[in-house]
Coordinates of C-alpha atoms (C1' of nucleotides) in Angstrom, one line a residue:
Chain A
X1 CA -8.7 2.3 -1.7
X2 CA -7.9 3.4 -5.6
X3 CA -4.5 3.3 -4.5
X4 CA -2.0 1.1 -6.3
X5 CA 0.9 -0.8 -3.6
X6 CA 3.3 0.4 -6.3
X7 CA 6.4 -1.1 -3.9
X8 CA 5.1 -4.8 -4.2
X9 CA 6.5 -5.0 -7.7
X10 CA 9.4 -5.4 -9.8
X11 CA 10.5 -1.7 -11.9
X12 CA 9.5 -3.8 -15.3
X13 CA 5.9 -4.9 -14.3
X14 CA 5.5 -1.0 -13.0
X15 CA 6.6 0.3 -16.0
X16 CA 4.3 -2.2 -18.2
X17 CA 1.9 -1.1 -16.4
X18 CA 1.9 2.5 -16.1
X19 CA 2.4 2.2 -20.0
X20 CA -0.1 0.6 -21.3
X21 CA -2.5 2.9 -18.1
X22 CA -1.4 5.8 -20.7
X23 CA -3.3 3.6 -24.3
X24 CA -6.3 2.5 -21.7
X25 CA -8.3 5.5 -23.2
X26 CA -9.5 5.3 -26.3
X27 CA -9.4 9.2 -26.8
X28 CA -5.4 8.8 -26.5
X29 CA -5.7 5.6 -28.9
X30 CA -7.6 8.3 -31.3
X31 CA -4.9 10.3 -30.8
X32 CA -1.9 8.1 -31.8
X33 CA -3.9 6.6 -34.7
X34 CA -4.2 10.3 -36.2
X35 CA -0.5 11.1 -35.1
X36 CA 0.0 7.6 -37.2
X37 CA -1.8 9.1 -40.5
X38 CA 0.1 11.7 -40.4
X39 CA 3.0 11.8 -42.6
X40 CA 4.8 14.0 -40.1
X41 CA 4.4 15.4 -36.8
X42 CA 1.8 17.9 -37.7
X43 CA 0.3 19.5 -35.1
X44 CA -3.3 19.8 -36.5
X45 CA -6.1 20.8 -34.2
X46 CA -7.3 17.5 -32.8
X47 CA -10.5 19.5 -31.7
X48 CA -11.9 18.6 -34.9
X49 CA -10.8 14.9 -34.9
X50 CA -12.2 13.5 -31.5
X51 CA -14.8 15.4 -30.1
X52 CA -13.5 16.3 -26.9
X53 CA -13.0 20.4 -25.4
X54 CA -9.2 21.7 -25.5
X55 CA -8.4 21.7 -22.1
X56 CA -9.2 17.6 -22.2
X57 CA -7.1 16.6 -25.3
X58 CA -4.1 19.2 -23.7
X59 CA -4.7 16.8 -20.9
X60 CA -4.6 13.2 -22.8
X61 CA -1.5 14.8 -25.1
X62 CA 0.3 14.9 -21.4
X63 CA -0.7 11.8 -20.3
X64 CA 0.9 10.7 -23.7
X65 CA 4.0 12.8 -23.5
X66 CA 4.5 11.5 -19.6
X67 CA 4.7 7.6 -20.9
X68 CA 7.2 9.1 -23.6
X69 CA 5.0 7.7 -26.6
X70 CA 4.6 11.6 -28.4
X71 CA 7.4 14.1 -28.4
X72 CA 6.1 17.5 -28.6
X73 CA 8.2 20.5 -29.9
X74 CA 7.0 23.8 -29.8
X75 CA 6.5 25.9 -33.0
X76 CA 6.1 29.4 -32.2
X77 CA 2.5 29.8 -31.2
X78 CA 1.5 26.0 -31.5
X79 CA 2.7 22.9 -30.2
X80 CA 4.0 20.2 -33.1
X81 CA 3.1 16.3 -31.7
X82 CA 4.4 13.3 -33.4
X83 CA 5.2 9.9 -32.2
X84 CA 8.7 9.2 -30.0
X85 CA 10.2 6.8 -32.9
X86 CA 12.9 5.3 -30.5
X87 CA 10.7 4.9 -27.7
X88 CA 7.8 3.9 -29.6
X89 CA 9.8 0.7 -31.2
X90 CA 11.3 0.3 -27.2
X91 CA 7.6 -0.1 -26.2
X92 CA 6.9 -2.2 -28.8
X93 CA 9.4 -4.6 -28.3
X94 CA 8.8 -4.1 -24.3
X95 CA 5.2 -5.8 -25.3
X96 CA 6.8 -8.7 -27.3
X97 CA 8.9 -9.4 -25.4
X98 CA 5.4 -10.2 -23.0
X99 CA 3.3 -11.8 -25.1
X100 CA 6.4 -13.7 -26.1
X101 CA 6.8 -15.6 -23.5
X102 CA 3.9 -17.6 -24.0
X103 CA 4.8 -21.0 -25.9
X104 CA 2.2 -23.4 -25.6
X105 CA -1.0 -23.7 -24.4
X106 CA -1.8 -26.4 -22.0
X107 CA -5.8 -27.1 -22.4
Chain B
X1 CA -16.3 13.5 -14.6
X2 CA -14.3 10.3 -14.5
X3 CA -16.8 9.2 -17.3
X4 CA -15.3 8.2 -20.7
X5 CA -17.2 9.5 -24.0
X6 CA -17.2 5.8 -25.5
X7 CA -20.1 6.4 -28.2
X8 CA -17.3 8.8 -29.9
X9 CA -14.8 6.0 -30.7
X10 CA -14.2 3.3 -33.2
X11 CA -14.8 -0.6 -32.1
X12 CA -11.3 -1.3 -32.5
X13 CA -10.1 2.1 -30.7
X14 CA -12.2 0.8 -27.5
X15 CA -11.3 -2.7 -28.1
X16 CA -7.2 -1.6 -27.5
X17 CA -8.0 1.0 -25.1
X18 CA -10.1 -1.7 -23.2
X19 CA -7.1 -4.3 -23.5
X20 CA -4.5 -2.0 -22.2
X21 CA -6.7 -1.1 -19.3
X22 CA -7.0 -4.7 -18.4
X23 CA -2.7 -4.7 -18.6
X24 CA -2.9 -1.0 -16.8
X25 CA -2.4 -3.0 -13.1
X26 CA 1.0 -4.2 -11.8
X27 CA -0.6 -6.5 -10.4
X28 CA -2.3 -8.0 -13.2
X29 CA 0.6 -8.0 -14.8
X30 CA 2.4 -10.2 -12.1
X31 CA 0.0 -12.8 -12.2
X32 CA 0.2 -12.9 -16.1
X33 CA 3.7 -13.2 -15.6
X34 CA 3.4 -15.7 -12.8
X35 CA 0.9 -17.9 -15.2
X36 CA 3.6 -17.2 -18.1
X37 CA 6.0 -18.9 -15.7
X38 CA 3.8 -21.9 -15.2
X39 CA 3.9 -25.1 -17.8
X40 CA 0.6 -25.5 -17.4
X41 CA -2.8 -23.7 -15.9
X42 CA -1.8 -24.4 -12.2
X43 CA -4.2 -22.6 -10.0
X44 CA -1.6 -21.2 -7.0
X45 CA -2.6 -19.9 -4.3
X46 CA -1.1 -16.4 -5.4
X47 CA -1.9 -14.5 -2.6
X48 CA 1.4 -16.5 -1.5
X49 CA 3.1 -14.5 -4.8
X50 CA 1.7 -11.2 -4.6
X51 CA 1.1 -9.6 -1.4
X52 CA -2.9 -8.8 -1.7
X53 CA -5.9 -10.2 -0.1
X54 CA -7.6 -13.2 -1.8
X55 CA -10.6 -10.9 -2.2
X56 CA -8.8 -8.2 -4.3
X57 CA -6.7 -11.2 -6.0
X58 CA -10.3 -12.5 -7.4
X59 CA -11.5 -9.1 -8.8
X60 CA -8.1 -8.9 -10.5
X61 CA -8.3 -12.5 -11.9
X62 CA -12.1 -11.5 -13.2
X63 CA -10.8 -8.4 -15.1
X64 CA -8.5 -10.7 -16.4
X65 CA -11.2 -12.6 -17.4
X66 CA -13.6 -10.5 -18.5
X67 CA -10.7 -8.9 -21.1
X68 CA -10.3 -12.2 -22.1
X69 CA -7.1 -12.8 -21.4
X70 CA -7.0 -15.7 -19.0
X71 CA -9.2 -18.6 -19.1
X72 CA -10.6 -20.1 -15.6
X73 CA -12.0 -23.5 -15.0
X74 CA -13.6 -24.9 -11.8
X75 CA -11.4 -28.1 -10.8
X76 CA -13.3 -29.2 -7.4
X77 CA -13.0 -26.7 -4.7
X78 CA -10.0 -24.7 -6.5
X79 CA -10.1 -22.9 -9.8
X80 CA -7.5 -23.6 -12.3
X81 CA -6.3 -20.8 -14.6
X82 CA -4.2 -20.3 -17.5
X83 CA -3.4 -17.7 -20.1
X84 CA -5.9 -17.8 -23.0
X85 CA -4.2 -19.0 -26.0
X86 CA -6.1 -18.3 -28.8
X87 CA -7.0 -14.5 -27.4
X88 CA -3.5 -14.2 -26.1
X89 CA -2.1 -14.4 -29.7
X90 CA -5.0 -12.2 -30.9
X91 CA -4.1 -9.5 -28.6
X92 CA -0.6 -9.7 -29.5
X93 CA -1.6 -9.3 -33.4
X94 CA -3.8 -6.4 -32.3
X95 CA -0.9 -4.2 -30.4
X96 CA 1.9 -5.0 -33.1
X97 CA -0.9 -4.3 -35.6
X98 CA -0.8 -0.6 -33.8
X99 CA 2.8 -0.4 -33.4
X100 CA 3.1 -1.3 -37.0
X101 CA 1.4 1.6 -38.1
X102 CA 4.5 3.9 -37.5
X103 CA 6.8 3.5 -40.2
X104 CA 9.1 6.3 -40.8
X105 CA 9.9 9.1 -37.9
X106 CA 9.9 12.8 -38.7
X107 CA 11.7 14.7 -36.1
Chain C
dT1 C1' 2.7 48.1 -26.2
dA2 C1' -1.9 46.0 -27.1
dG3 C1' -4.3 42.4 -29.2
dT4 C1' -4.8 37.8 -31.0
dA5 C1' -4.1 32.9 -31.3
dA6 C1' -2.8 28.5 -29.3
dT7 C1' -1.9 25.6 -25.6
dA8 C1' -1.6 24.7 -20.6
dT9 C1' -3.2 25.0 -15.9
dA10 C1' -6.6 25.5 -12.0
dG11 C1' -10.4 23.9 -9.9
dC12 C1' -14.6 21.6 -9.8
dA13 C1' -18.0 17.5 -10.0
dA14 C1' -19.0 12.9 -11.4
dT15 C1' -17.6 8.4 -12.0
dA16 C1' -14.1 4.5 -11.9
dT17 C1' -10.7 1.9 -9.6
dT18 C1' -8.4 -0.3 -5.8
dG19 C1' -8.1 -2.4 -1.6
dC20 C1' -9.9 -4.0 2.6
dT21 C1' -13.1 -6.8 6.0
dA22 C1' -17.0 -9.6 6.3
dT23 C1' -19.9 -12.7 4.3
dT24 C1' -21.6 -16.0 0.9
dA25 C1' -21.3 -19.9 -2.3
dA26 C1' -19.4 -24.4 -3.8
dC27 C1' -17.2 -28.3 -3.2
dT28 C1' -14.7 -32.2 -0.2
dG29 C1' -14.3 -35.4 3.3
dC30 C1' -15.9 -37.2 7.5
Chain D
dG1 C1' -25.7 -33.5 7.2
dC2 C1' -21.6 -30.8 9.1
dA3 C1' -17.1 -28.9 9.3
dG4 C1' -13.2 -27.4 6.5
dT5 C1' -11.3 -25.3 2.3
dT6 C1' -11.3 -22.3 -1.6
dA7 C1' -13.0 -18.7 -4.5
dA8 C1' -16.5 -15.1 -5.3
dT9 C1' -19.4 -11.3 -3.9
dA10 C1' -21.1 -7.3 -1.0
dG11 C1' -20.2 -3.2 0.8
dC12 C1' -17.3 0.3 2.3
dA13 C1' -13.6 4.2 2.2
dA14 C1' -9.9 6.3 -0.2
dT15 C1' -7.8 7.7 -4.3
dA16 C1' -7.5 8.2 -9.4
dT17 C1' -9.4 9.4 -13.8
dT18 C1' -12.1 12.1 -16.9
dG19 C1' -14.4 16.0 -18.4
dC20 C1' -15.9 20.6 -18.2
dT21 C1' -15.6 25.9 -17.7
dA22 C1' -12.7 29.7 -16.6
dT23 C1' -8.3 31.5 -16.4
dA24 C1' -3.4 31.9 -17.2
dT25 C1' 0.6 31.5 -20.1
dT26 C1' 3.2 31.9 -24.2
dA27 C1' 4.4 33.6 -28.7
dC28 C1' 3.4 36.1 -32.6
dT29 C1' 1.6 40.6 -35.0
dA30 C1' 0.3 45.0 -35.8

DNA sequence: TAGTAATATAGCAATATTGCTATTAACTGC
DNA sequence: GCAGTTAATAGCAATATTGCTATATTACTA
């Protein structure tokens, strides 16, 4: 029913999930690879990097913000992104920590 | 319009955005886990692990699949799957490749 | 205060995803 | 061949996601 039975699982698989839902678009993958370019958290009109309208990238930058991989700050009449350094390493680590676990293959 | 602009993006932007949707489902990420937790490629019955209908178990096990991350053999009337080794590492390169990018943090 | 610039929100249409039941397909054992 | 078991597919309803245009909000500037 494109509804997820969210109380089935355990808090880690949920929150695996829901963070790697927020890099499952390669517009907010566009987006962290130019925040990544980026010395600093400039704030640079990404209208002109991925061609999408305004009112979609505001929406992408909140779907970002939400899974805590951006921190945004305002600055006066703009809005300065960059990436969340602690919780970027966290997620990071959270991944590892996955993939990890796989030793050996079997066939 | 629930359509994404693909023909915008780099190979390797779709090819993580596609990966992380494949990771984007608690439940695929319990039966990863529930493979992880398996010496070998035991096919179980997981509808006994994860409270779904066999029908919705199969579609999840064939995005799996599809994103090559699990690897399914016919063994008589069952199926035997197991994580994908050589993919499974690859993907693992390919995130901390990403999360590598991010070296120093501004803010 | 009025005007401009930048971002966010509202509201919509189209498509994608998720889950189910019912059915089909493929193999096993009799 | 025929019943039983297991996984896959068909087809559906409900919800989520994505994208747009239009509008609102916020902060600066004259």
């Amino acid at each position: 029913m494109g509804v997820t039975k969210t109380e089935a699982y355990t808090a880690p698989q949920l929150e695996l999930a829901d963070l790697c839902k927020a890099l499952a678009h390669p517009a907010r993958v566009a987006i962290l690879e130019h925040l990544l370019t980026q010395d600093c958290c400039i704030c640079q009109d990404l209208t002109d990097v991925i061609d999408l309208s305004q009112p979609t990238l505001s929406r992408h930058l909140q779907v970002l913000r939400d899974a805590g991989l951006i921190l945004g700050t305002t600055e006066g009449t703009s809005r300065s992104y960059c990436i969340h350094p602690a919780h970027w390493r966290r997620v990071q680590g959270m991944l590892n920590g996955f993939f990890d676990r796989f030793q050996d293959g079997c066939c």
